[in-house]
Coordinates of C-alpha atoms in Angstrom, one line a residue:
Chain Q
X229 CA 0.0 0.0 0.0
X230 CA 2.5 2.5 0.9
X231 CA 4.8 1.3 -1.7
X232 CA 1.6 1.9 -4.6
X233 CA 1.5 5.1 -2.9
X234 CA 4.8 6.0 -3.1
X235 CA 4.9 4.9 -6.7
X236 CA 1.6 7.4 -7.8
X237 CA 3.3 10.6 -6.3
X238 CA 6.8 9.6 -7.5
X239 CA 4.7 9.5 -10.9
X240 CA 2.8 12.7 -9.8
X241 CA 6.0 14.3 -9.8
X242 CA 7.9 13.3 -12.7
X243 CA 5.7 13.4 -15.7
X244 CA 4.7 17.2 -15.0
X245 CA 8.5 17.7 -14.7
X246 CA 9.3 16.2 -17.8
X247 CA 6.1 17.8 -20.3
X248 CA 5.5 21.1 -18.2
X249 CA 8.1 23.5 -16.2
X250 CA 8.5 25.4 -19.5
X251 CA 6.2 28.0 -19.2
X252 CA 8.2 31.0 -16.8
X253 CA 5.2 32.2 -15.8
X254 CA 1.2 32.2 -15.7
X255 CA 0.8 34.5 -18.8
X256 CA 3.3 32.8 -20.6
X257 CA 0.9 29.9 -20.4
X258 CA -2.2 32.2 -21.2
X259 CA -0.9 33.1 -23.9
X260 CA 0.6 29.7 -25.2
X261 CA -3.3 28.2 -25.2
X262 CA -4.8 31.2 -26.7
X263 CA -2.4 31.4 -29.6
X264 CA -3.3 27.9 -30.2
X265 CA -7.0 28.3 -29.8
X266 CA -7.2 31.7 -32.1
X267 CA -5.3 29.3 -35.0
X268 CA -8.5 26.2 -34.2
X269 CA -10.7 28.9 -34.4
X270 CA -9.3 30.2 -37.9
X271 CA -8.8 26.6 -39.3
X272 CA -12.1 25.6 -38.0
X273 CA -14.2 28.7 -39.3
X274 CA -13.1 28.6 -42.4
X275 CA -14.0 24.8 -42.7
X276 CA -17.7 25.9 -41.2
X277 CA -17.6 28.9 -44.4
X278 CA -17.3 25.3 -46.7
X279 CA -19.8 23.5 -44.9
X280 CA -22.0 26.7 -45.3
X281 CA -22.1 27.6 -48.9
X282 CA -20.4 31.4 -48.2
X283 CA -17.9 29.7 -50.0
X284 CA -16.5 26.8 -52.6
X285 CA -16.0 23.7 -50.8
X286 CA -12.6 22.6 -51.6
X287 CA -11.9 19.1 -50.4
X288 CA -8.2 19.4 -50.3
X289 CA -8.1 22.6 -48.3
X290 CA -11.4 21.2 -45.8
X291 CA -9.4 18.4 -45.2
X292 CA -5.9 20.4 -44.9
X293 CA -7.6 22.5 -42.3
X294 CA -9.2 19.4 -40.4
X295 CA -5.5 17.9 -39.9
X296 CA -4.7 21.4 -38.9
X297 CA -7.1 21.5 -36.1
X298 CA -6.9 17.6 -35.1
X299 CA -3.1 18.3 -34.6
X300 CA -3.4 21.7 -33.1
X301 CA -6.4 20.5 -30.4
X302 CA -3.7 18.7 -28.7
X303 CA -1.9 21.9 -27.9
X304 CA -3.9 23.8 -25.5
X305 CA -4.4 22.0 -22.6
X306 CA -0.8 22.1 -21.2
X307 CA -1.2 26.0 -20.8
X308 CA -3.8 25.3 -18.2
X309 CA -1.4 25.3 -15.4
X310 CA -1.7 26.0 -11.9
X311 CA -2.4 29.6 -11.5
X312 CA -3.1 30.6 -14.5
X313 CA -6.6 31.5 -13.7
X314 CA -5.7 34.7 -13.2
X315 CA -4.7 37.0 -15.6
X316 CA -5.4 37.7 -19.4
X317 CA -7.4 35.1 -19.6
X318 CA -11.5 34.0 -20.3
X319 CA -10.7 30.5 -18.3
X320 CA -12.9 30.6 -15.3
X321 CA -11.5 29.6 -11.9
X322 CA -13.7 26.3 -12.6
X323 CA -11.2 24.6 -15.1
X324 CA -9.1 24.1 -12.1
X325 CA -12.0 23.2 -9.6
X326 CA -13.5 20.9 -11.6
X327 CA -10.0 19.7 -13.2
X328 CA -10.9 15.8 -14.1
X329 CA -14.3 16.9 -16.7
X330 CA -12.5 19.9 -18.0
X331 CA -9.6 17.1 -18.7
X332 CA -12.4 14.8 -20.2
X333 CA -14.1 17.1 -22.0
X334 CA -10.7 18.1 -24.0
X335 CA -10.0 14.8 -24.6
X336 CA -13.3 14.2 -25.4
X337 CA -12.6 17.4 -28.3
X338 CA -9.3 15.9 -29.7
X339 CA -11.2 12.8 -30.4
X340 CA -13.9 14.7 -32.1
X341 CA -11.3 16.4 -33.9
X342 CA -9.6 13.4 -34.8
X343 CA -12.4 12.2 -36.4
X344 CA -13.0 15.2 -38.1
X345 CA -9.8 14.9 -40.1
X346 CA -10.7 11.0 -41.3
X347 CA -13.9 12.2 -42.4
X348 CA -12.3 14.8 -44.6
X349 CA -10.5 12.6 -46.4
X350 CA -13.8 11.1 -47.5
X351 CA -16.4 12.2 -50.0
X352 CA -19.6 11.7 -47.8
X353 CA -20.6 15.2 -47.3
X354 CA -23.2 13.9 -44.5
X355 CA -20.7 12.3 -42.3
X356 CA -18.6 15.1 -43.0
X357 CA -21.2 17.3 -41.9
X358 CA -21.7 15.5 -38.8
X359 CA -18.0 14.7 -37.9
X360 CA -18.2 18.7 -38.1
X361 CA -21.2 19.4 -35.8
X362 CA -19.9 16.5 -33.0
X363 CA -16.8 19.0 -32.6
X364 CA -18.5 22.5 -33.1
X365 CA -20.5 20.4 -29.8
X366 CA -17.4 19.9 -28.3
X367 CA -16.2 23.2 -28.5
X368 CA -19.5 24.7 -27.5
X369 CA -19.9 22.7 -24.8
X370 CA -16.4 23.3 -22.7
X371 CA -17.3 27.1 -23.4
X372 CA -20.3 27.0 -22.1
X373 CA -18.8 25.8 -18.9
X374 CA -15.2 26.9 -18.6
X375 CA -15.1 29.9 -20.4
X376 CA -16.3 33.6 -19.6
X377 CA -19.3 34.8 -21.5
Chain F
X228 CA -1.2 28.2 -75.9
X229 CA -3.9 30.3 -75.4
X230 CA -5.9 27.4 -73.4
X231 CA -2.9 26.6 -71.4
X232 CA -2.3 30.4 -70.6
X233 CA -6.2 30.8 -69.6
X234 CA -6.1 27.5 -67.1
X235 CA -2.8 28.7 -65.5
X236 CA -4.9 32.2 -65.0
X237 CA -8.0 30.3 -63.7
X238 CA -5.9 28.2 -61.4
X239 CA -4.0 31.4 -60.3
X240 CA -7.7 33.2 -59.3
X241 CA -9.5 30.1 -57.8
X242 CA -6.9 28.9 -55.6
X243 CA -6.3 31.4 -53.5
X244 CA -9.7 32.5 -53.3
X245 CA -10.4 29.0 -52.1
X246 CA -7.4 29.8 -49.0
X247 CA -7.0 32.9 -48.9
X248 CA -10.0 35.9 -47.7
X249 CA -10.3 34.7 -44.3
X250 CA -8.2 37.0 -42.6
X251 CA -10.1 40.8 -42.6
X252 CA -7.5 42.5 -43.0
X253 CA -2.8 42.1 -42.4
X254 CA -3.2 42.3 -38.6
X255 CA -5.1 39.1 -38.3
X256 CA -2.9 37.8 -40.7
X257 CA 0.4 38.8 -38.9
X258 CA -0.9 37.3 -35.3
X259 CA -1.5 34.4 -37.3
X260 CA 1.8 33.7 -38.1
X261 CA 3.2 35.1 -35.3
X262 CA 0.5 32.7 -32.9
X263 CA 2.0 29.9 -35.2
X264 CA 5.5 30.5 -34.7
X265 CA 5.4 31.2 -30.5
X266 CA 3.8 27.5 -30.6
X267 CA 6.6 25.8 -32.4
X268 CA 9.4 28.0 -30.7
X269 CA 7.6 26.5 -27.3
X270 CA 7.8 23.0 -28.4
X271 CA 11.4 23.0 -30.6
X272 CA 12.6 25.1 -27.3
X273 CA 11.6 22.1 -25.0
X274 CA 13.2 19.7 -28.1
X275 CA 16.1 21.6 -27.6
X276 CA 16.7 21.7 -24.0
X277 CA 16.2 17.5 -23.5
X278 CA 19.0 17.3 -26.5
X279 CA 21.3 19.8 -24.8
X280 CA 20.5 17.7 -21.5
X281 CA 19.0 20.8 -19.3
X282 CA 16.4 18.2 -18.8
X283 CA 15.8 14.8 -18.8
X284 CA 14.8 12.8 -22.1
X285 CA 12.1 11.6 -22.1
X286 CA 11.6 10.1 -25.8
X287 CA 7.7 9.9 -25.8
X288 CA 7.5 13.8 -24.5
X289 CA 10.2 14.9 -27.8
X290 CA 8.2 12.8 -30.1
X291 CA 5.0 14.3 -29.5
X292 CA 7.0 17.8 -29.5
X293 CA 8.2 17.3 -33.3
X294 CA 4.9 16.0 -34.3
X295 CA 3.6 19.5 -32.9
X296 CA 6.2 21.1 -34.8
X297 CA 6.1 19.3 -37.9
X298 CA 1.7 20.1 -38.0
X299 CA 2.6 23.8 -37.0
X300 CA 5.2 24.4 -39.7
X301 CA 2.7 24.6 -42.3
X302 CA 0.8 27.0 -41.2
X303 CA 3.0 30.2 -40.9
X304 CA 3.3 30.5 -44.8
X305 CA -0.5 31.1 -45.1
X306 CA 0.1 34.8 -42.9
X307 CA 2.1 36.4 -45.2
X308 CA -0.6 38.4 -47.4
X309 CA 0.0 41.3 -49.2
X310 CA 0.2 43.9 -47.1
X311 CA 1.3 42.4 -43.8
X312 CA 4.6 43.4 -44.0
X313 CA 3.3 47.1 -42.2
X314 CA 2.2 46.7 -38.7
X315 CA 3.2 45.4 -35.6
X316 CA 5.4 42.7 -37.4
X317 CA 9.2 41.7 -37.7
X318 CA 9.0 40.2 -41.0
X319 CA 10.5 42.5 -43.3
X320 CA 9.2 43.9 -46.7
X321 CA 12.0 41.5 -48.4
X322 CA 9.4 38.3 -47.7
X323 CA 7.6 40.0 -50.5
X324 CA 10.4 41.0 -52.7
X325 CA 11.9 37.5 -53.0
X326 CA 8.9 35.8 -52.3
X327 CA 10.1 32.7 -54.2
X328 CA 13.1 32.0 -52.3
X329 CA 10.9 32.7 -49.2
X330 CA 8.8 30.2 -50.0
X331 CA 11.6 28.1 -51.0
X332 CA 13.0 28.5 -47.7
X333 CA 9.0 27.6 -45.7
X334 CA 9.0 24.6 -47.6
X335 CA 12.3 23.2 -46.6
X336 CA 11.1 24.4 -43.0
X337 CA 8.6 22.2 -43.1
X338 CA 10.5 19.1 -44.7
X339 CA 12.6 19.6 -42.4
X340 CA 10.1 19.5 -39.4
X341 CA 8.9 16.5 -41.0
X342 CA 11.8 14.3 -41.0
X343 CA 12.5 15.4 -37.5
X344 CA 9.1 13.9 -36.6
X345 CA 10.0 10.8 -38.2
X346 CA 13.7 10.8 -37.0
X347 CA 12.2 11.6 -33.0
X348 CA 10.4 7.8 -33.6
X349 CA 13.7 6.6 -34.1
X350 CA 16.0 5.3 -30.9
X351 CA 19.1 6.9 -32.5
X352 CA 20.0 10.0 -31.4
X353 CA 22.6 10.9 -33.9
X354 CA 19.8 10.5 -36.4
X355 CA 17.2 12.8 -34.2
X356 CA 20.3 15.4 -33.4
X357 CA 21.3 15.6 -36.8
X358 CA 17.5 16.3 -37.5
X359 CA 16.9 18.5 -35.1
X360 CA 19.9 20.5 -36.1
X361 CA 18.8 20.6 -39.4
X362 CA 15.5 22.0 -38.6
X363 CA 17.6 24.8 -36.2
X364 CA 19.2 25.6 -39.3
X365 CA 15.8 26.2 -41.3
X366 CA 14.6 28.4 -38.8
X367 CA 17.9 30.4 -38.1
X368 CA 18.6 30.9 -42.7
X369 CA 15.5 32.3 -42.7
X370 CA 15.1 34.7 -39.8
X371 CA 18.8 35.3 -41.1
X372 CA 17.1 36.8 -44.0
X373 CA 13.8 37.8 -43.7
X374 CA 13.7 39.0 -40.3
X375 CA 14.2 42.0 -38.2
X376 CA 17.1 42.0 -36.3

């Protein structure tokens, strides 16, 4: 028992020091996770202009932009560090209360993204369509929640 | 000839209008990039500090790093609109003077970036050092060149 104790916080302790402990300070990592949410955001939108009719829907350039935002949903989460719920920032002090959904619901968005990008690369505009909506829903949804109105 | 000069033209109109027009005007265009290129400075940065051994190695952690890089070096390029070279911007006006060599110089970037990726699944560091270092090198000849001092 103590030993499997021992063994979580060692882990505790390790794997932050090894992926985070790059960031010098709160607003460094503000910053890092809004950069990479303005560039989903751009990617994204212009995939929902496609989807729309305000303009051509390329397939090449949809599904560029859906490996765009598959690869860059991965990014943001490690600027949620401790303390950087205050500041320049729209995250609400509830990210960090409510840490494990906030955790599941951006998993739950890389997925969505994921599957975005395979659908892309196919010529079914309704799954497409709803590969699409499932992570607009995704997005919408950890707003709703985590983010300042 | 005629044909072949008119498709060139069409091509010419309709692909950038199929990219391009999503940014309202330079300035969203210039923190584009400049979003683009703080995320892959963060992640080469940590790439760099586990090869120069200011923290541990942690293989997994450097891997996922280059594939971050790899996905982000493509999209800096699609920034550089006419007209972004005034503002609050370091790129200077020669990224539009010798735009051929400065796309020249993005692509091998991104090559680059994506042999790193590939090398960082390797065990051998030689192979991800030499990689890395070439990627250093891609960055560094272009900011060389096409960036404010």
């Amino acid at each position: 028992m103590k030993k499997t104790l021992l063994a979580i916080v060692a882990t505790a302790i390790i794997i932050p020091a090894a992926i985070a402990n790059n960031f010098e300070e709160p607003a460094d990592a503000i910053k890092y996770r809004q950069s990479a949410f303005s560039l989903i955001a751009y990617n994204f939108g212009d995939m929902g202009a496609m989807l729309k009719g305000k303009k051509p829907f390329d397939a090449a350039v949809f599904s560029s932009r859906a490996d765009n935002v598959a690869a860059l949903s991965k990014l943001p989460h490690e600027g949620f560090i401790a303390g950087s719920d205050k500041g320049d920032t729209e995250a609400l002090a509830k990210v960090w209360h409510d840490k494990a959904d906030f955790d599941s619901k951006m998993t739950a968005f890389q997925d969505n993204a994921a599957a975005l990008a395979v659908a892309a690369k196919s010529t079914d505009q309704n799954l497409i369509k709803q590969a699409f909506a499932n992570t607009g829903k995704s997005c919408k949804g950890c707003h709703d929640v985590y983010k300042k109105d």
